[in-house]
Coordinates of C-alpha atoms in Angstrom, one line a residue:
Chain A
X881 CA -77.5 -111.6 7.1
X882 CA -74.8 -113.8 8.6
X883 CA -77.3 -116.6 9.2
X884 CA -78.2 -116.8 5.5
X885 CA -74.5 -116.5 4.3
X886 CA -73.3 -119.4 2.4
X887 CA -70.0 -120.9 3.7
X888 CA -67.5 -119.2 1.3
X889 CA -69.0 -115.8 2.2
X890 CA -68.7 -116.5 5.9
X891 CA -65.1 -117.5 5.4
X892 CA -64.5 -114.3 3.6
X893 CA -66.0 -112.2 6.3
X894 CA -63.7 -113.8 8.9
X895 CA -60.7 -113.3 6.6
X896 CA -61.6 -109.7 6.1
X897 CA -61.9 -109.2 9.8
X898 CA -58.5 -110.7 10.4
X899 CA -56.9 -108.5 7.7
X900 CA -58.6 -105.5 9.2
X901 CA -57.3 -106.2 12.7
X902 CA -53.8 -106.6 11.4
X903 CA -54.0 -103.4 9.4
X904 CA -55.3 -101.5 12.4
X905 CA -52.7 -102.9 14.7
X906 CA -49.8 -101.9 12.4
X907 CA -51.3 -98.4 11.7
X908 CA -51.7 -97.8 15.5
X909 CA -48.1 -99.0 16.2
X910 CA -46.8 -96.7 13.4
X911 CA -48.9 -93.8 14.6
X912 CA -47.4 -94.1 18.1
X913 CA -43.9 -94.4 16.6
X914 CA -44.5 -91.2 14.6
X915 CA -45.9 -89.3 17.6
X916 CA -43.2 -90.4 20.0
X917 CA -40.4 -88.0 18.9
X918 CA -42.8 -85.1 19.3
X919 CA -43.9 -86.4 22.6
X920 CA -40.3 -86.9 23.7
X921 CA -39.6 -83.3 22.6
X922 CA -42.4 -82.0 24.8
X923 CA -41.5 -84.2 27.8
X924 CA -37.8 -83.2 27.6
X925 CA -38.8 -79.6 27.4
X926 CA -40.7 -80.0 30.7
X927 CA -37.9 -81.6 32.7
X928 CA -35.4 -80.1 35.1
X929 CA -31.8 -80.0 34.2
X930 CA -31.3 -82.9 36.7
X931 CA -34.1 -85.1 35.3
X932 CA -32.7 -84.7 31.8
X933 CA -29.7 -86.8 32.7
X934 CA -31.6 -89.3 35.0
X935 CA -31.3 -92.9 34.1
X936 CA -33.7 -94.4 33.3
X937 CA -35.3 -91.2 32.0
X938 CA -38.8 -90.5 33.4
X939 CA -41.4 -91.1 30.6
X940 CA -43.7 -88.6 32.3
X941 CA -42.1 -85.5 33.8
X942 CA -42.6 -85.8 37.6
X943 CA -42.8 -82.1 38.1
X944 CA -43.4 -80.3 34.8
X945 CA -41.3 -77.2 34.5
X946 CA -43.6 -75.0 32.4
X947 CA -41.3 -72.0 33.0
X948 CA -38.8 -73.7 30.7
X949 CA -40.8 -72.3 27.8
X950 CA -40.6 -68.7 29.1
X951 CA -36.9 -69.2 30.0
X952 CA -36.1 -70.5 26.5
X953 CA -37.5 -67.3 24.9
X954 CA -35.1 -65.1 27.0
X955 CA -32.1 -67.3 26.8
X956 CA -31.9 -66.5 23.1
X957 CA -33.7 -63.6 21.5
X958 CA -36.5 -66.0 20.6
X959 CA -39.2 -63.6 19.6
X960 CA -36.9 -61.6 17.4
X961 CA -35.8 -64.8 15.6
X962 CA -39.5 -65.8 15.2
X963 CA -40.3 -62.4 13.8
X964 CA -37.4 -62.6 11.3
X965 CA -38.5 -66.0 10.2
X966 CA -42.1 -65.0 9.8
X967 CA -41.1 -61.8 8.0
X968 CA -38.9 -63.7 5.5
X969 CA -41.6 -66.3 5.0
X970 CA -44.3 -63.8 4.6
X971 CA -42.4 -61.8 2.0
X972 CA -41.5 -65.0 0.2
X973 CA -45.2 -66.0 0.0
X974 CA -46.1 -62.6 -1.3
X975 CA -43.5 -62.7 -4.0
X976 CA -44.2 -66.2 -5.0
X977 CA -48.0 -65.8 -5.2
X978 CA -47.8 -62.5 -7.0
X979 CA -45.2 -63.6 -9.6
X980 CA -46.5 -67.1 -10.2
X981 CA -50.1 -65.8 -10.8
X982 CA -48.9 -63.5 -13.6
X983 CA -46.6 -66.1 -15.1
X984 CA -49.2 -68.9 -15.0
X985 CA -51.8 -66.6 -16.6
X986 CA -49.4 -65.8 -19.4
X987 CA -48.7 -69.5 -20.0
X988 CA -52.3 -70.7 -19.7
X989 CA -54.8 -68.0 -20.8
X990 CA -53.1 -66.1 -23.6
X991 CA -52.4 -67.9 -26.9
X992 CA -49.0 -66.7 -28.2
X993 CA -46.7 -68.4 -30.7
X994 CA -44.0 -70.5 -29.1
X995 CA -45.8 -70.7 -25.8
X996 CA -45.5 -74.4 -25.3
X997 CA -41.8 -74.7 -26.0
X998 CA -41.0 -71.8 -23.8
X999 CA -43.0 -73.4 -21.0
X1000 CA -41.2 -76.7 -21.3
X1001 CA -37.8 -74.9 -21.1
X1002 CA -39.0 -73.0 -18.1
X1003 CA -40.3 -76.1 -16.4
X1004 CA -36.9 -77.8 -16.8
X1005 CA -35.5 -75.5 -14.2
X1006 CA -37.3 -77.6 -11.5
X1007 CA -34.6 -80.2 -12.1
X1008 CA -31.7 -77.8 -11.5
X1009 CA -29.9 -78.5 -8.2
X1010 CA -29.8 -75.2 -6.3
X1011 CA -26.1 -75.9 -5.4
X1012 CA -25.1 -75.2 -9.0
X1013 CA -26.3 -71.5 -8.9
X1014 CA -25.4 -71.0 -5.2
X1015 CA -21.9 -69.6 -5.5
X1016 CA -22.4 -67.1 -8.4
X1017 CA -25.7 -65.9 -6.8
X1018 CA -23.8 -65.4 -3.5
X1019 CA -21.1 -63.4 -5.3
X1020 CA -23.7 -61.3 -7.1
X1021 CA -25.6 -60.5 -3.9
X1022 CA -22.3 -59.7 -2.3
X1023 CA -21.5 -57.2 -5.0
X1024 CA -24.9 -55.7 -4.6
X1025 CA -24.3 -55.3 -0.8
X1026 CA -27.2 -57.6 -0.1
X1027 CA -25.4 -60.3 2.0
X1028 CA -26.4 -59.8 5.6
X1029 CA -29.9 -58.6 4.7
X1030 CA -33.2 -60.5 3.9
X1031 CA -33.0 -59.5 0.3
X1032 CA -31.1 -62.5 -1.2
X1033 CA -33.7 -64.8 0.6
X1034 CA -36.7 -62.9 -0.6
X1035 CA -36.1 -61.1 -3.9
X1036 CA -35.6 -64.2 -6.1
X1037 CA -39.1 -65.3 -5.2
X1038 CA -40.6 -62.3 -7.0
X1039 CA -39.5 -63.8 -10.2
X1040 CA -41.5 -67.0 -10.1
X1041 CA -41.0 -70.6 -9.2
X1042 CA -41.5 -73.2 -11.9
X1043 CA -43.2 -75.8 -9.8
X1044 CA -45.9 -73.4 -8.6
X1045 CA -46.3 -71.9 -12.0
X1046 CA -47.0 -75.4 -13.2
X1047 CA -49.6 -76.0 -10.5
X1048 CA -51.4 -72.7 -11.2
X1049 CA -51.2 -73.2 -15.0
X1050 CA -52.8 -76.6 -14.6
X1051 CA -55.6 -75.0 -12.6
X1052 CA -56.1 -72.1 -15.0
X1053 CA -56.3 -74.6 -18.0
X1054 CA -59.4 -76.1 -16.4
X1055 CA -61.3 -72.8 -16.5
X1056 CA -63.5 -72.7 -19.7
X1057 CA -62.0 -70.4 -22.4
X1058 CA -65.5 -68.9 -23.0
X1059 CA -65.2 -67.0 -19.8
X1060 CA -62.2 -65.1 -21.1
X1061 CA -63.7 -64.7 -24.6
X1062 CA -66.9 -63.2 -23.2
X1063 CA -64.9 -60.7 -21.1
X1064 CA -62.7 -59.8 -24.1
X1065 CA -65.7 -59.1 -26.3
X1066 CA -66.9 -56.7 -23.5
X1067 CA -63.6 -54.9 -24.0
X1068 CA -61.9 -56.1 -20.8
X1069 CA -58.1 -56.0 -20.8
X1070 CA -56.1 -59.1 -19.9
X1071 CA -55.2 -57.6 -16.5
X1072 CA -58.8 -57.0 -15.6
X1073 CA -59.8 -60.5 -16.7
X1074 CA -57.0 -61.8 -14.5
X1075 CA -58.1 -59.6 -11.6
X1076 CA -61.9 -59.8 -11.9
X1077 CA -62.5 -63.3 -13.4
X1078 CA -59.5 -65.6 -12.7
X1079 CA -58.3 -64.6 -9.2
X1080 CA -61.6 -65.3 -7.6
X1081 CA -61.7 -68.7 -9.2
X1082 CA -58.0 -69.4 -8.4
X1083 CA -58.4 -68.9 -4.7
X1084 CA -58.1 -72.6 -3.7
X1085 CA -55.0 -73.1 -5.9
X1086 CA -53.4 -69.8 -4.6
X1087 CA -54.0 -71.0 -1.0
X1088 CA -52.1 -74.2 -1.8
X1089 CA -49.2 -72.2 -3.2
X1090 CA -49.2 -69.8 -0.3
X1091 CA -49.2 -72.5 2.3
X1092 CA -46.6 -74.7 0.7
X1093 CA -44.3 -71.7 0.1
X1094 CA -44.7 -70.5 3.7
X1095 CA -43.9 -74.0 5.2
X1096 CA -41.0 -74.4 2.9
X1097 CA -39.4 -71.1 3.7
X1098 CA -40.2 -71.4 7.4
X1099 CA -38.3 -74.7 7.5
X1100 CA -35.3 -73.5 5.4
X1101 CA -31.9 -73.7 7.0
X1102 CA -29.2 -73.4 4.2
X1103 CA -30.4 -70.1 2.8
X1104 CA -30.4 -68.2 6.2
X1105 CA -27.1 -70.0 7.1
X1106 CA -25.4 -68.5 4.0
X1107 CA -27.0 -65.1 3.9
X1108 CA -27.8 -64.0 7.4
X1109 CA -24.5 -63.0 9.0
X1110 CA -25.5 -60.7 11.8
X1111 CA -26.8 -62.6 14.8
X1112 CA -29.7 -60.3 15.3
X1113 CA -31.0 -61.1 11.8
X1114 CA -31.1 -64.9 12.2
X1115 CA -34.1 -67.0 11.7
X1116 CA -35.3 -69.4 14.4
X1117 CA -33.6 -72.4 12.7
X1118 CA -30.2 -70.7 13.1
X1119 CA -31.0 -69.4 16.6
X1120 CA -31.7 -72.8 18.0
X1121 CA -28.0 -73.7 17.8
X1122 CA -27.1 -71.0 20.4
X1123 CA -28.4 -73.3 23.1
X1124 CA -25.5 -75.6 22.3
X1125 CA -22.8 -73.0 22.0
X1126 CA -22.7 -71.1 25.2
X1127 CA -22.4 -73.3 28.2
X1128 CA -22.6 -76.8 26.9
X1129 CA -26.0 -77.9 25.8
X1130 CA -29.1 -76.5 27.6
X1131 CA -31.2 -79.5 26.4
X1132 CA -34.4 -78.7 28.2
X1133 CA -34.4 -75.1 27.0
X1134 CA -33.4 -76.1 23.5
X1135 CA -36.3 -78.6 23.5
X1136 CA -38.7 -75.9 24.8
X1137 CA -37.6 -73.5 22.1
X1138 CA -37.8 -76.2 19.4
X1139 CA -41.4 -77.0 20.5
X1140 CA -42.3 -73.4 20.2
X1141 CA -40.6 -73.1 16.8
X1142 CA -42.7 -76.0 15.5
X1143 CA -46.0 -74.7 16.8
X1144 CA -46.7 -72.2 13.9
X1145 CA -46.5 -74.8 11.2
X1146 CA -48.4 -77.4 13.2
X1147 CA -51.2 -75.0 14.1
X1148 CA -51.3 -73.8 10.5
X1149 CA -51.7 -77.4 9.4
X1150 CA -54.6 -78.1 11.7
X1151 CA -56.5 -75.0 10.5
X1152 CA -55.9 -75.6 6.8
X1153 CA -55.8 -79.4 6.6
X1154 CA -58.0 -79.6 3.5
X1155 CA -55.9 -77.2 1.6
X1156 CA -52.8 -79.2 2.4
X1157 CA -54.3 -82.5 1.4
X1158 CA -55.6 -81.0 -1.8
X1159 CA -52.2 -79.5 -2.5
X1160 CA -50.4 -82.8 -2.0
X1161 CA -52.7 -84.5 -4.3
X1162 CA -52.0 -81.8 -6.9
X1163 CA -48.2 -82.0 -6.6
X1164 CA -48.4 -85.8 -7.0
X1165 CA -50.7 -85.5 -10.1
X1166 CA -48.0 -84.0 -12.2
X1167 CA -46.4 -87.4 -12.8
Chain B
X934 CA -48.3 -79.4 -31.2
X935 CA -45.5 -79.2 -33.8
X936 CA -42.6 -76.9 -33.2
X937 CA -41.2 -75.3 -36.3
X938 CA -37.8 -73.7 -36.1
X939 CA -38.6 -71.2 -38.8
X940 CA -40.1 -68.0 -37.4
X941 CA -43.5 -67.9 -38.9
X942 CA -44.9 -64.6 -40.2
X943 CA -47.3 -63.4 -37.5
X944 CA -50.6 -61.6 -38.0
X945 CA -51.2 -58.4 -36.2
X946 CA -53.3 -60.1 -33.6
X947 CA -50.7 -62.8 -33.0
X948 CA -48.1 -60.2 -32.6
X949 CA -50.2 -58.4 -30.0
X950 CA -50.9 -61.6 -28.0
X951 CA -47.1 -62.4 -28.2
X952 CA -46.3 -59.1 -26.6
X953 CA -49.0 -59.4 -23.9
X954 CA -48.0 -63.0 -23.2
X955 CA -44.4 -62.2 -22.9
X956 CA -45.2 -59.3 -20.6
X957 CA -47.1 -61.6 -18.3
X958 CA -44.3 -64.1 -18.1
X959 CA -41.6 -61.4 -18.0
X960 CA -40.8 -62.2 -14.3
X961 CA -40.1 -65.8 -15.3
X962 CA -37.9 -64.7 -18.2
X963 CA -35.9 -62.4 -16.0
X964 CA -35.7 -65.1 -13.3
X965 CA -34.7 -67.7 -15.8
X966 CA -31.7 -65.6 -17.0
X967 CA -30.7 -63.9 -13.8
X968 CA -31.1 -66.7 -11.3
X969 CA -30.6 -69.8 -13.5
X970 CA -28.8 -69.5 -16.9
X971 CA -26.5 -66.7 -15.9
X972 CA -25.3 -68.3 -12.6
X973 CA -24.9 -71.7 -14.3
X974 CA -22.5 -70.2 -16.9
X975 CA -20.7 -68.1 -14.3
X976 CA -20.3 -71.1 -12.1
X977 CA -18.6 -72.9 -15.0
X978 CA -16.3 -70.0 -15.4
X979 CA -15.4 -69.8 -11.7
X980 CA -14.7 -73.5 -11.8
X981 CA -11.6 -72.8 -13.9
X982 CA -10.3 -70.2 -11.5
X983 CA -8.8 -69.8 -8.1
X984 CA -11.0 -67.3 -6.2
X985 CA -11.1 -66.4 -2.5
X986 CA -13.3 -63.3 -2.9
X987 CA -10.6 -60.9 -1.6
X988 CA -8.4 -61.1 -4.7
X989 CA -9.9 -61.2 -8.2
X990 CA -10.4 -64.7 -9.7
X991 CA -7.2 -66.1 -11.3
X992 CA -7.5 -68.6 -14.2
X993 CA -6.0 -72.0 -13.3
X994 CA -7.3 -74.2 -16.1
X995 CA -8.4 -77.6 -15.1
X996 CA -6.5 -77.6 -11.8
X997 CA -9.6 -77.6 -9.6
X998 CA -11.0 -80.6 -11.4
X999 CA -7.6 -82.4 -11.2
X1000 CA -7.4 -81.6 -7.4
X1001 CA -10.9 -83.0 -6.9
X1002 CA -9.7 -86.4 -8.3
X1003 CA -7.2 -86.6 -5.4
X1004 CA -9.4 -85.0 -2.8
X1005 CA -10.0 -87.7 -0.2
X1006 CA -12.9 -85.9 1.6
X1007 CA -14.6 -85.1 -1.7
X1008 CA -14.4 -88.8 -2.5
X1009 CA -15.9 -89.7 0.8
X1010 CA -18.6 -87.1 0.2
X1011 CA -19.6 -88.8 -3.1
X1012 CA -19.6 -92.2 -1.5
X1013 CA -21.8 -91.1 1.4
X1014 CA -24.2 -89.3 -0.9
X1015 CA -24.5 -92.3 -3.2
X1016 CA -25.2 -94.4 -0.1
X1017 CA -28.1 -92.0 0.7
X1018 CA -29.4 -92.0 -2.9
X1019 CA -29.0 -95.7 -3.6
X1020 CA -29.8 -97.2 -0.2
X1021 CA -31.6 -94.5 1.8
X1022 CA -33.9 -93.3 -0.9
X1023 CA -35.2 -96.7 -2.0
X1024 CA -35.8 -97.7 1.6
X1025 CA -37.7 -94.5 2.2
X1026 CA -39.9 -94.8 -0.9
X1027 CA -40.7 -98.4 -0.3
X1028 CA -41.5 -97.7 3.3
X1029 CA -43.7 -94.7 2.3
X1030 CA -45.5 -96.9 -0.2
X1031 CA -46.2 -99.6 2.3
X1032 CA -47.6 -96.9 4.7
X1033 CA -49.8 -95.5 1.9
X1034 CA -51.1 -99.0 1.0
X1035 CA -51.8 -99.6 4.7
X1036 CA -53.8 -96.4 5.0
X1037 CA -55.6 -97.2 1.8
X1038 CA -57.4 -100.2 3.4
X1039 CA -60.4 -98.1 4.2
X1040 CA -59.6 -97.8 7.9
X1041 CA -61.6 -95.6 10.1
X1042 CA -60.2 -92.3 11.4
X1043 CA -58.1 -92.0 8.2
X1044 CA -57.8 -88.2 8.5
X1045 CA -56.3 -88.5 12.0
X1046 CA -53.7 -91.0 10.9
X1047 CA -53.0 -88.9 7.8
X1048 CA -52.3 -85.9 10.0
X1049 CA -50.1 -87.9 12.4
X1050 CA -47.9 -89.2 9.5
X1051 CA -47.8 -85.8 7.8
X1052 CA -47.0 -83.4 10.6
X1053 CA -43.4 -84.3 11.1
X1054 CA -42.7 -83.5 7.5
X1055 CA -43.7 -79.8 8.0
X1056 CA -41.9 -79.2 11.2
X1057 CA -38.7 -77.0 10.9
X1058 CA -35.9 -79.5 10.0
X1059 CA -33.6 -78.1 12.6
X1060 CA -36.1 -78.2 15.5
X1061 CA -37.0 -81.8 14.8
X1062 CA -33.5 -82.9 14.2
X1063 CA -32.6 -81.6 17.6
X1064 CA -35.0 -84.0 19.3
X1065 CA -33.5 -86.8 17.3
X1066 CA -30.1 -85.7 18.4
X1067 CA -31.3 -86.3 21.9
X1068 CA -33.0 -89.6 21.1
X1069 CA -29.8 -90.9 19.5
X1070 CA -27.6 -89.5 22.3
X1071 CA -25.1 -92.3 23.2
X1072 CA -25.2 -91.8 26.9
X1073 CA -28.7 -90.4 27.8
X1074 CA -30.7 -91.2 24.7
X1075 CA -33.9 -93.1 25.0
X1076 CA -32.9 -95.5 22.2
X1077 CA -29.8 -96.7 24.0
X1078 CA -31.8 -96.8 27.3
X1079 CA -34.2 -99.2 25.5
X1080 CA -31.3 -101.3 24.3
X1081 CA -29.9 -101.5 27.8
X1082 CA -33.4 -102.4 29.1
X1083 CA -33.7 -105.4 26.8
X1084 CA -30.1 -106.4 27.6
X1085 CA -28.3 -105.3 24.5
X1086 CA -25.2 -103.1 24.5
X1087 CA -25.7 -99.5 23.5
X1088 CA -24.9 -98.2 20.0
X1089 CA -23.0 -95.1 19.1
X1090 CA -25.8 -94.0 16.7
X1091 CA -24.1 -90.8 15.7
X1092 CA -20.6 -91.5 16.8
X1093 CA -19.9 -94.9 15.3
X1094 CA -19.0 -94.4 11.6
X1095 CA -20.9 -97.6 10.7
X1096 CA -24.1 -96.4 12.3
X1097 CA -24.4 -92.8 11.5
X1098 CA -25.8 -93.2 8.0
X1099 CA -28.3 -95.9 9.0
X1100 CA -29.3 -93.5 11.9
X1101 CA -29.9 -90.7 9.4
X1102 CA -32.0 -93.0 7.2
X1103 CA -34.0 -94.1 10.2
X1104 CA -34.7 -90.5 11.1
X1105 CA -35.4 -89.6 7.5
X1106 CA -38.3 -92.1 7.4
X1107 CA -40.0 -89.9 10.0
X1108 CA -39.9 -87.0 7.6
X1109 CA -41.5 -88.9 4.8
X1110 CA -45.2 -88.0 5.4
X1111 CA -45.4 -85.8 2.3
X1112 CA -44.6 -88.8 0.0
X1113 CA -47.0 -91.0 2.0
X1114 CA -49.8 -88.6 1.3
X1115 CA -48.9 -88.2 -2.4
X1116 CA -49.0 -92.0 -2.8
X1117 CA -52.2 -92.3 -0.8
X1118 CA -53.9 -89.6 -2.9
X1119 CA -53.0 -91.5 -6.1
X1120 CA -54.0 -94.9 -4.6
X1121 CA -57.4 -93.5 -3.9
X1122 CA -57.8 -92.6 -7.6
X1123 CA -57.2 -96.2 -8.8
X1124 CA -60.6 -97.2 -10.3
X1125 CA -62.4 -99.6 -7.9
X1126 CA -64.1 -101.6 -10.7
X1127 CA -60.7 -102.6 -12.1
X1128 CA -59.7 -104.1 -8.7
X1129 CA -63.1 -105.7 -8.4
X1130 CA -63.0 -107.4 -11.7
X1131 CA -59.5 -108.7 -11.0
X1132 CA -60.8 -110.1 -7.8
X1133 CA -63.6 -111.9 -9.6
X1134 CA -61.0 -113.4 -11.8
X1135 CA -59.4 -114.8 -8.7
X1136 CA -56.5 -112.4 -8.1
X1137 CA -55.3 -112.2 -4.6
X1138 CA -54.2 -109.0 -2.7
X1139 CA -50.6 -109.3 -3.7
X1140 CA -51.4 -109.9 -7.4
X1141 CA -53.8 -107.0 -7.4
X1142 CA -51.2 -104.7 -5.9
X1143 CA -48.4 -105.6 -8.3
X1144 CA -50.5 -106.1 -11.5
X1145 CA -53.0 -103.3 -11.1
X1146 CA -52.5 -100.8 -8.3
X1147 CA -48.8 -100.1 -8.7
X1148 CA -48.8 -100.0 -12.6
X1149 CA -51.8 -97.6 -12.4
X1150 CA -49.9 -95.2 -10.1
X1151 CA -46.5 -95.7 -11.7
X1152 CA -46.4 -92.1 -13.1
X1153 CA -46.7 -90.8 -9.5
X1154 CA -44.0 -93.2 -8.4
X1155 CA -41.8 -92.1 -11.2
X1156 CA -42.4 -88.4 -10.2
X1157 CA -41.4 -89.1 -6.6
X1158 CA -38.3 -90.9 -7.7
X1159 CA -37.1 -88.0 -9.9
X1160 CA -37.8 -85.3 -7.4
X1161 CA -36.2 -87.3 -4.5
X1162 CA -33.1 -88.3 -6.4
X1163 CA -32.5 -84.7 -7.1
X1164 CA -33.2 -83.8 -3.5
X1165 CA -31.1 -86.6 -2.0
X1166 CA -28.1 -85.6 -4.0
X1167 CA -28.3 -82.3 -2.2
X1168 CA -28.9 -83.8 1.2
X1169 CA -27.6 -81.3 3.8
X1170 CA -29.6 -80.0 6.7
X1171 CA -30.3 -83.1 8.7
X1172 CA -26.7 -84.3 8.5
X1173 CA -25.3 -80.9 9.2
X1174 CA -27.4 -80.3 12.4
X1175 CA -26.7 -83.9 13.6
X1176 CA -23.0 -83.6 13.3
X1177 CA -22.3 -79.9 13.8
X1178 CA -19.6 -79.2 16.4
X1179 CA -19.2 -76.1 18.5
X1180 CA -16.4 -74.7 16.3
X1181 CA -18.6 -74.8 13.2
X1182 CA -17.3 -78.0 11.6
X1183 CA -19.5 -80.9 10.6
X1184 CA -19.4 -84.3 8.9
X1185 CA -19.2 -86.7 11.9
X1186 CA -16.4 -89.0 13.0
X1187 CA -13.9 -89.7 10.2
X1188 CA -16.3 -87.8 7.8
X1189 CA -18.7 -90.7 8.0
X1190 CA -21.6 -88.2 7.7
X1191 CA -19.9 -85.8 5.2
X1192 CA -22.2 -85.4 2.3
X1193 CA -21.6 -83.7 -1.1
X1194 CA -23.4 -80.5 -0.3
X1195 CA -21.8 -80.2 3.1
X1196 CA -18.3 -80.4 1.7
X1197 CA -19.3 -77.9 -1.0
X1198 CA -20.7 -75.5 1.7
X1199 CA -17.5 -75.8 3.7
X1200 CA -15.3 -75.3 0.7
X1201 CA -17.2 -72.2 -0.4
X1202 CA -18.4 -70.5 2.8
X1203 CA -15.9 -71.6 5.4
X1204 CA -12.7 -71.9 3.4
X1205 CA -13.8 -69.3 0.7
X1206 CA -12.4 -71.4 -2.1
X1207 CA -15.1 -70.3 -4.6
X1208 CA -13.4 -71.7 -7.7
X1209 CA -12.8 -75.1 -6.1
X1210 CA -16.4 -75.2 -4.8
X1211 CA -17.7 -74.2 -8.3
X1212 CA -16.0 -77.2 -9.8
X1213 CA -17.7 -79.3 -7.2
X1214 CA -21.0 -77.7 -8.0
X1215 CA -20.6 -78.4 -11.7
X1216 CA -19.7 -82.0 -11.1
X1217 CA -22.9 -82.3 -9.0
X1218 CA -24.8 -80.7 -11.8
X1219 CA -23.5 -83.3 -14.3
X1220 CA -24.1 -86.2 -11.9
X1221 CA -27.7 -85.1 -11.3
X1222 CA -28.2 -84.5 -15.1
X1223 CA -26.9 -88.0 -15.9
X1224 CA -29.0 -89.6 -13.2
X1225 CA -32.2 -87.8 -14.3
X1226 CA -31.6 -88.7 -18.0
X1227 CA -30.9 -92.3 -17.0
X1228 CA -34.2 -92.4 -15.1
X1229 CA -36.1 -91.0 -18.0
X1230 CA -34.4 -93.4 -20.5
X1231 CA -35.3 -96.4 -18.4
X1232 CA -38.8 -95.2 -17.7
X1233 CA -40.4 -97.9 -19.8
X1234 CA -42.0 -99.4 -16.7
X1235 CA -44.1 -96.2 -16.3
X1236 CA -47.6 -96.8 -17.5
X1237 CA -49.5 -93.9 -18.9
X1238 CA -53.2 -94.9 -19.2
X1239 CA -55.9 -93.0 -21.1
X1240 CA -54.8 -89.6 -20.1
X1241 CA -54.1 -87.0 -22.8

């Protein structure tokens, strides 16, 4: 092909190749830069407490201290904190998926007067900064005796989340109305249409909501900081600071525990990459 | 879709569907009043009181708001937060867009790069901020080690009041994978024939980007601006973890990393001045509301093409 190319084409091929090389070079440099902090986390986690403060710091740990990982899980009640984090995240996912499914069905598949205006008002709550409701909610939960339990972190999620309702509603609107009509003629109730017809079709969208909710809750810091007051109820994000509090900073152990704390979301991502990418495209589409 | 304010007479069937519809959305109705409207109103009420939880709230009129006018730390908090919204956020969004444009050049191994740039944004904020704390460490951090290696003097990334906010912005770029992927997904939806015909008309890459690609995805850009402006006004965790001291204080040297939500948190949950903190919360609410309205009013640059 190249032999028959007329000059301007050849010129273009060379230009394209140069552009391509530049693009690859930048992408690779950026990729290395993005990986580096995670690499540094792992490397620091494998160092001895002397190597930590060595100057210049060894880029590859000379004698990797794998036991740091085990040590970090006994220095703080690591598994207990992990269990708390996963329990809170799991319950939050359950509440969000359950409530948002019902709410989205009510906004998408049932024609009722005033539906659109009510939906718009509901949707506007996305824009509400959470700090505005923080103090009254804290005082309500305190009156209920819920402060110091998981309840303030979990229960609100059983009453829907506007963003995920929006996502599921968009998805439900794409399902042909005839499916519902046919089921209604057969005498099916709305609940059974939701359960037997919609939920099986909604699975990909529900997976997105579940994943995003899990990651978001798992990463949360402010909520647990305010509501979890007994040290044994802490999540891992709160627990990590204990490495700094007791005898100065135990950097290598703190890094080891941080690495372990990251693993669940990273592993989850690699197993559900497609769902994540689809979900991100969906959240962007709402523009 | 016209909305009439008169309540129309409903047929029996409409009434039935109204009841069923409201039943399905009932969790949202309860949530809306119990977790949103109710607390917003209560928060306004508390903002006119002095309330330390132990004694019942006492009405103090506008005192909290008047005190805020003279509160030096509050003022610094606003300044720092505006710095983050007006400087940090634009830097992040432009950077994320450049990364997305770069990834959209049909490079091989896209899914690998996509993962690499996305993973930091799903790690627990505290865990990854801890490694940055170590990278930024003045004495033993790798960043200063590098500066010394190339013959520059080390920088107090987190201890120098002039550097702490740039450091936080630098770290924040690392958390931006989510936005990169949102941009990338929308870039991939830009119709190829549009770009091709522009190219035939002699448009170069920069013209194509500014005349076609960016206008085509402007609704998505607008969406990320709105969401992030609201988010950056509430900037908390990264700065808190970065500057937390052993006795539970935070905010950095001379409050150089004291952000609005951090001061609000300290006022409410460390000093237990619930009324004073509620006044802060309401001012934040108003600021975010005005900022959002401003963005919507000036949204003429957003181009909605043939979509419903």
